[in-house]
Each structure stands twice: as C-alpha cells, then as structure tokens.
Amino acid sequence: MFCTETINHTENPLTPPPCPFPNAAKTSRKKGTLFLHQKMAKSFFCFLCFLLLQIVTTQSHLSGGVSISIGGVRGAVWIGRGITRPAPPDSKLSRVYTALQAWKSAITDDPNKVLDTWGVLVKELSLITAMSLLHLNSNKFTGVIPDTFKDLPFLTELDLSNNQFSGPFPCPSLLILNLEFLDLRFNNLSGPIPEAIFDTRLNAIFLNNNQFEGQIPSNLGNSPASVINLANNRFFGNIPFSLVNVGPRLKEIMFINIQLMGCIPEGIGFWQDLRVLDVSRNLLSGHLPGSISCLNDIEVLNLAHNRFSENCLIRFAHRRALWS
C-alpha cells in the first residue's frame, strides 16, 4: 500500500531543516569537539573550555598552573600566570595557544570588551588536529572559510551555517578524509559547486540559501548522502540524469527554487527509501514519471509552482487516490 503523509501541488510546506544541535554549546575531551554558536560570549567560554582540555595534557610543561579570568571590570580574558618557560614547539599547548592568539589578532572591534566580534576564522584553527566535530553555526562570522581545515584528519562534522561567510565554495574542505557532515547553508557563498563534492563520503550536504550558481554537477548520482539540500541558490539547467543511480541511503532531496528546467527523471522510482522530495518553485515541465508510484515511503512530495501540465497533475492526483 502506498502511503503519503503530505503531497503539495500548491504551496511549499518546507522550511530549512533545523540545526542538528540547536542551542548547544558543548565540548568533549574524548572527541575533540568544538561548538561555537549563538551568543558569542557563551561561545567564547566554550572555546576556552575546549582549550583547557587540551592544556590539561601539557601540565608537565607549566609551573604555577593556568588561570583564566572572564569578565571583571573590563570584560578581560586572561590566560597564563606562572608559565616560567615556553612549552615545547610540538606540544598541544603550543599549537592551541598559537590558534587562539591568531584568532584574537583578527578582532577589529569590541565595544563591550567581551570579545564579541571574533568575526573571522583563522587558518591556525587547523592546529587543533584532534578535533572531530567543529560547529560554528549561528554567529556573525565573515570573510572566507580557511583552506587549512583540510589539515584536520579526524574531523567528521563541519557546521558553518547561518553566518556571513563569502567567497567561493571551500574546496579544500573536501580533502578532509573523514568528513561526513557538511553544513554551509545560510551564508553568502557564491560561484559553482565542485563535482568532487559528490565523489566524497559525505552523508549530509547542506548548501541551501547561498548564492551558488551554474549547473548542478552531472555526477550528482555518485553521492552516498542521505540528505542533499541545494535549495534557494542560483543554479540552472536540468536535474542531472545520474540522480537515478543515487545510492540507497538517500532519504531527503530538496531542490527548491533553483531555476531547474526540463523533466523529472524517469528513474525516480528507484529512490524507494526516499521520504522527502521537494522540487517546488522551479521551471520543471513535461509529465510526471509513472515510477513515482514506487516511492512507498514518501512523506513529503512537493511539486508546486512548476510548469507541469494541468492534465498531468490531474492524472497524478487520480493515481495517488488509487495508491492510497
């Protein structure tokens, strides 16, 4: 029996997927996790906590301990006290300290004296090589995304969403061997997206709400991802035919408002585990493939605001009534 929870030909019911870690600000010594998002004061505190976890392993190089003061009369941040000699160049403390100082030097304005404008990312963050999760979403970061993230060999999740990053797609991020989750949505990134993104091991790809342009790479079907969201960009052209060969893990695909033309591929029925298909607000035309009836697990199917013929939609609605 074909079961559909939502089919929409008239409106777009979808909103951008929620942040996978809403209102979170955490650190993890075991996984080398760094979360910095929402209010920067809290974010900075979490960053310092993360640094402390790194510093703990290098206490043998310190004399008198490490003190951190956040706030005070001037909202100062002070790290140090009692360091009688520098740590060895290869120590974790040295690398983390270098990363922190490089980021600190990028501050251009701090009217409240609480480091509220750590507004750019610096390449020295890649010195924290033990990091496996890096979540910097929902801040006001600007500038370009550093290309040195490729030097984080254990990084599995990179979330830079809901910031003000600009420039081209950060291609070096695709060289992170273990990266599985890439979230760049809600920024000002532009230009084409590289073909290489669909030849990686990424399980989740969120590029929506940027200014990416050009055609969707023809090797889209090579991706093993379970979620692909390219909505609200400036793409053009057809849906790549290779999408019919997409892996069995694909659960959600969102191509909303990206100026797509042509037809929906006939092989759509091969996506038997698909739960969300939203191609609304495009220029798609022609007929709907009969194989769409094979989408047994579909929950949201949004074809609204395209150029499908009225007869086509009537026939589709009739078939849907037979399925249910």
Coordinates of C-alpha atoms in Angstrom, one line a residue:
M1 CA 0.0 0.0 0.0
F2 CA 1.3 3.4 -0.9
C3 CA 1.2 5.8 2.0
T4 CA 1.8 9.5 1.6
E5 CA 1.5 11.9 4.5
T6 CA 1.9 15.1 2.6
I7 CA 1.6 15.9 -1.1
N8 CA 1.5 19.5 -2.1
H9 CA 0.9 20.9 -5.6
T10 CA 0.0 24.4 -4.4
E11 CA 2.3 25.6 -1.7
N12 CA 5.8 24.9 -0.4
P13 CA 5.5 23.5 3.1
L14 CA 9.1 23.0 3.9
T15 CA 11.3 25.2 6.0
P16 CA 15.1 24.9 6.2
P17 CA 16.0 21.8 8.3
P18 CA 16.6 22.5 11.9
C19 CA 20.1 22.8 13.2
P20 CA 21.2 19.3 14.3
F21 CA 22.5 20.7 17.6
P22 CA 20.1 23.6 18.5
N23 CA 21.1 25.8 21.4
A24 CA 24.0 23.7 22.1
A25 CA 27.4 24.7 23.2
K26 CA 29.5 21.8 24.3
T27 CA 33.0 20.5 24.5
S28 CA 34.2 16.9 24.5
R29 CA 37.7 15.9 25.5
K30 CA 37.2 12.4 24.1
K31 CA 36.2 13.5 20.6
G32 CA 38.0 16.9 20.5
T33 CA 34.7 18.7 19.9
L34 CA 34.4 22.4 19.4
F35 CA 31.0 24.0 19.3
L36 CA 30.7 27.8 18.9
H37 CA 27.3 29.1 18.1
Q38 CA 24.5 31.5 19.0
K39 CA 25.7 34.0 21.7
M40 CA 29.3 34.7 21.2
A41 CA 30.0 35.3 25.0
K42 CA 28.9 31.7 25.7
S43 CA 30.7 30.5 22.6
F44 CA 34.0 32.1 23.7
F45 CA 33.7 30.5 27.1
C46 CA 33.2 27.1 25.5
F47 CA 36.2 27.7 23.2
L48 CA 38.3 28.4 26.3
C49 CA 37.0 25.3 28.0
F50 CA 38.0 23.3 24.9
L51 CA 41.5 24.8 25.1
L52 CA 41.7 23.9 28.8
L53 CA 41.1 20.3 27.9
Q54 CA 44.0 20.4 25.5
I55 CA 46.1 22.2 28.1
V56 CA 45.5 19.6 30.8
T57 CA 47.6 17.1 28.9
T58 CA 50.6 19.5 28.9
Q59 CA 50.6 20.5 32.6
S60 CA 54.1 18.9 33.0
H61 CA 55.4 21.9 31.0
L62 CA 53.9 24.5 33.3
S63 CA 54.8 25.9 36.6
G64 CA 52.2 27.5 38.8
G65 CA 49.2 26.4 36.8
V66 CA 46.9 28.1 34.3
S67 CA 44.4 30.8 35.2
I68 CA 41.5 32.1 33.1
S69 CA 39.5 35.2 34.1
I70 CA 36.4 36.0 32.0
G71 CA 34.6 39.3 32.8
G72 CA 35.8 41.5 35.6
V73 CA 35.8 45.3 35.3
R74 CA 36.8 45.4 31.6
G75 CA 35.4 42.1 30.5
A76 CA 39.0 40.9 30.1
V77 CA 40.2 37.4 29.2
W78 CA 43.5 36.4 30.6
I79 CA 45.3 33.2 30.1
G80 CA 48.6 32.4 31.8
R81 CA 50.1 33.0 35.3
G82 CA 53.0 31.0 36.4
I83 CA 54.3 29.9 33.0
T84 CA 58.0 30.0 33.6
R85 CA 59.2 28.7 30.3
P86 CA 57.6 28.1 26.9
A87 CA 56.1 24.8 26.0
P88 CA 57.9 22.6 23.5
P89 CA 57.1 23.6 19.9
D90 CA 55.3 20.3 19.3
S91 CA 53.1 20.4 22.4
K92 CA 49.4 20.6 22.3
L93 CA 49.6 23.8 24.4
S94 CA 51.8 25.5 21.9
R95 CA 49.5 24.7 19.0
V96 CA 46.3 25.6 20.8
Y97 CA 47.9 28.9 22.1
T98 CA 49.0 29.8 18.5
A99 CA 45.5 29.2 17.2
L100 CA 43.9 31.3 20.0
Q101 CA 46.3 34.2 19.5
A102 CA 45.9 34.2 15.7
W103 CA 42.1 34.3 16.2
K104 CA 42.4 37.0 18.8
S105 CA 44.5 39.2 16.5
A106 CA 41.7 39.2 14.0
I107 CA 39.4 41.3 16.3
T108 CA 38.7 44.7 14.8
D109 CA 36.0 46.0 17.2
D110 CA 34.9 45.0 20.7
P111 CA 32.8 47.8 22.2
N112 CA 31.6 45.7 25.2
K113 CA 35.1 44.3 25.9
V114 CA 33.9 40.7 25.9
L115 CA 35.4 39.6 22.6
D116 CA 32.0 39.8 20.9
T117 CA 33.5 40.3 17.5
W118 CA 35.7 37.3 16.9
G119 CA 34.3 37.8 13.5
V120 CA 36.6 35.7 11.2
L121 CA 38.1 32.3 11.3
V122 CA 41.9 31.9 11.1
K123 CA 43.9 29.2 9.5
E124 CA 45.6 28.4 12.8
L125 CA 42.4 26.6 14.0
S126 CA 43.7 23.6 12.0
L127 CA 46.5 23.3 14.6
I128 CA 43.9 21.7 16.9
T129 CA 44.3 18.4 15.0
A130 CA 42.5 16.2 17.5
M131 CA 39.2 17.9 16.7
S132 CA 36.5 15.7 15.3
L133 CA 33.4 18.0 15.4
L134 CA 33.5 21.7 14.6
H135 CA 30.2 23.6 14.9
L136 CA 30.4 27.3 14.5
N137 CA 26.8 27.9 13.3
S138 CA 24.6 30.9 14.1
N139 CA 27.3 33.5 14.7
K140 CA 28.3 36.6 12.7
F141 CA 31.5 35.2 11.1
T142 CA 32.5 36.9 7.9
G143 CA 35.3 36.6 5.4
V144 CA 36.3 33.4 3.6
I145 CA 36.5 29.9 5.0
P146 CA 40.1 28.9 5.8
D147 CA 41.6 26.3 3.4
T148 CA 43.6 24.8 6.3
F149 CA 40.6 22.8 7.6
K150 CA 41.8 20.1 5.3
D151 CA 44.6 19.5 7.9
L152 CA 42.1 18.2 10.5
P153 CA 42.4 14.5 9.8
F154 CA 39.8 13.4 12.4
L155 CA 37.1 15.9 11.6
T156 CA 33.8 14.3 10.8
E157 CA 31.4 17.2 11.1
L158 CA 31.8 20.8 9.9
D159 CA 28.9 23.2 10.5
L160 CA 29.5 26.8 9.5
S161 CA 25.8 27.5 8.8
N162 CA 23.9 30.7 9.4
N163 CA 26.9 33.1 9.3
Q164 CA 28.1 35.7 6.7
F165 CA 30.9 33.8 5.0
S166 CA 31.5 34.9 1.4
G167 CA 33.7 33.8 -1.4
P168 CA 33.7 30.5 -3.4
F169 CA 32.9 27.0 -2.2
P170 CA 35.7 25.9 0.2
C171 CA 37.0 23.2 -2.0
P172 CA 39.9 22.2 0.4
S173 CA 37.2 21.1 2.9
L174 CA 36.5 18.2 0.5
L175 CA 40.0 16.9 1.3
I176 CA 39.1 16.1 4.9
L177 CA 39.2 12.4 4.6
N178 CA 36.8 11.5 7.4
L179 CA 34.3 14.3 6.8
E180 CA 30.7 13.0 6.7
F181 CA 28.6 16.1 7.6
L182 CA 29.0 19.4 5.7
D183 CA 26.6 22.3 6.5
L184 CA 27.3 25.7 4.8
R185 CA 23.7 26.8 4.5
F186 CA 22.6 30.4 5.1
N187 CA 25.8 32.2 4.1
N188 CA 26.8 34.3 1.1
L189 CA 28.9 31.8 -0.7
S190 CA 28.9 32.1 -4.5
G191 CA 30.2 30.5 -7.7
P192 CA 29.8 26.9 -8.8
I193 CA 29.9 23.9 -6.6
P194 CA 32.7 21.4 -7.4
E195 CA 32.0 18.0 -8.9
A196 CA 34.2 16.5 -6.2
I197 CA 31.6 17.1 -3.6
F198 CA 29.5 14.2 -4.9
D199 CA 32.5 11.8 -5.0
T200 CA 33.2 12.1 -1.3
R201 CA 31.9 10.1 1.6
L202 CA 29.6 12.9 2.8
N203 CA 26.4 11.6 4.3
A204 CA 24.7 15.0 4.7
I205 CA 25.2 18.0 2.3
F206 CA 23.5 21.3 3.2
L207 CA 24.3 24.1 0.7
N208 CA 20.9 25.8 0.7
N209 CA 20.4 29.6 0.9
N210 CA 23.6 30.8 -0.6
Q211 CA 24.4 32.3 -4.0
F212 CA 25.9 29.3 -5.7
E213 CA 25.3 29.3 -9.4
G214 CA 25.9 27.2 -12.6
Q215 CA 24.6 23.8 -13.4
I216 CA 24.4 21.0 -10.8
P217 CA 27.3 18.7 -11.4
S218 CA 26.5 15.8 -13.6
N219 CA 27.9 13.3 -11.1
L220 CA 25.3 14.0 -8.5
G221 CA 24.2 10.4 -8.6
N222 CA 27.6 9.3 -7.3
S223 CA 26.9 10.7 -3.8
P224 CA 26.2 8.3 -1.0
A225 CA 24.5 11.0 1.0
S226 CA 21.2 10.5 2.8
V227 CA 20.3 14.3 2.7
I228 CA 21.1 16.7 -0.1
N229 CA 19.8 20.3 0.1
L230 CA 20.6 22.8 -2.6
A231 CA 17.6 25.0 -2.2
N232 CA 17.4 28.7 -2.8
N233 CA 20.5 29.2 -4.9
R234 CA 21.1 30.4 -8.4
F235 CA 21.6 27.1 -10.3
F236 CA 20.1 26.5 -13.7
G237 CA 19.7 23.6 -16.1
N238 CA 18.2 20.2 -15.8
I239 CA 18.2 17.7 -12.9
P240 CA 21.2 15.5 -13.7
F241 CA 20.2 12.2 -15.1
S242 CA 22.7 10.4 -12.9
L243 CA 20.4 11.1 -10.0
V244 CA 18.5 7.9 -10.9
N245 CA 21.6 6.0 -9.8
V246 CA 21.8 7.6 -6.4
G247 CA 22.6 5.3 -3.5
P248 CA 20.0 3.5 -1.4
R249 CA 20.6 5.7 1.6
L250 CA 19.0 8.8 0.1
K251 CA 16.2 10.0 2.3
E252 CA 15.7 13.7 1.6
I253 CA 16.4 15.8 -1.5
M254 CA 15.5 19.5 -1.6
F255 CA 15.9 21.4 -4.9
I256 CA 13.6 24.3 -4.0
N257 CA 13.8 27.5 -6.1
I258 CA 16.9 26.8 -8.1
Q259 CA 15.6 27.5 -11.6
L260 CA 15.6 23.9 -12.7
M261 CA 14.2 23.1 -16.2
G262 CA 13.2 20.0 -18.1
C263 CA 11.6 16.9 -16.7
I264 CA 11.8 14.9 -13.5
P265 CA 14.0 11.8 -14.4
E266 CA 12.0 8.7 -15.3
G267 CA 14.0 6.6 -12.8
I268 CA 12.7 8.5 -9.8
G269 CA 11.0 5.2 -8.7
F270 CA 14.5 3.8 -7.9
W271 CA 14.6 6.0 -4.8
Q272 CA 12.4 3.6 -2.9
D273 CA 13.6 4.8 0.5
L274 CA 13.0 8.5 -0.2
R275 CA 11.0 10.3 2.3
V276 CA 11.2 14.0 1.2
L277 CA 11.3 15.2 -2.4
D278 CA 10.8 18.9 -2.8
V279 CA 11.4 20.4 -6.3
S280 CA 8.9 23.3 -5.9
R281 CA 9.3 26.8 -7.3
N282 CA 11.3 25.8 -10.4
L283 CA 10.6 25.7 -14.2
L284 CA 10.1 21.9 -14.5
S285 CA 7.7 20.8 -17.1
G286 CA 6.5 17.7 -19.0
H287 CA 4.9 14.6 -17.4
L288 CA 5.5 13.1 -14.1
P289 CA 7.1 9.6 -14.4
G290 CA 4.9 6.7 -13.7
S291 CA 7.6 5.2 -11.5
I292 CA 6.8 7.8 -8.9
S293 CA 4.2 5.2 -7.6
C294 CA 7.2 3.2 -6.3
L295 CA 8.1 5.8 -3.7
N296 CA 6.4 3.7 -1.0
D297 CA 8.0 5.6 2.0
I298 CA 7.4 9.1 0.7
E299 CA 6.2 11.6 3.4
V300 CA 6.6 15.0 1.7
L301 CA 6.2 15.3 -2.1
N302 CA 6.2 19.0 -3.2
L303 CA 5.9 19.7 -6.9
A304 CA 4.2 23.1 -6.5
H305 CA 4.9 26.2 -8.7
N306 CA 6.3 24.5 -11.7
R307 CA 5.1 24.2 -15.3
F308 CA 3.6 20.7 -15.3
S309 CA 0.5 20.5 -17.5
E310 CA -2.9 20.6 -15.8
N311 CA -3.8 17.2 -17.3
C312 CA -0.6 15.8 -15.9
L313 CA -1.4 16.9 -12.4
I314 CA -5.0 15.6 -12.7
R315 CA -3.8 12.2 -13.8
F316 CA -1.2 12.2 -11.0
A317 CA -3.8 13.0 -8.4
H318 CA -6.0 10.2 -9.7
R319 CA -3.1 7.7 -9.5
R320 CA -2.4 8.9 -5.9
A321 CA -6.0 8.2 -5.0
L322 CA -5.6 4.6 -6.3
W323 CA -2.4 4.1 -4.3
S324 CA -3.9 5.2 -1.0

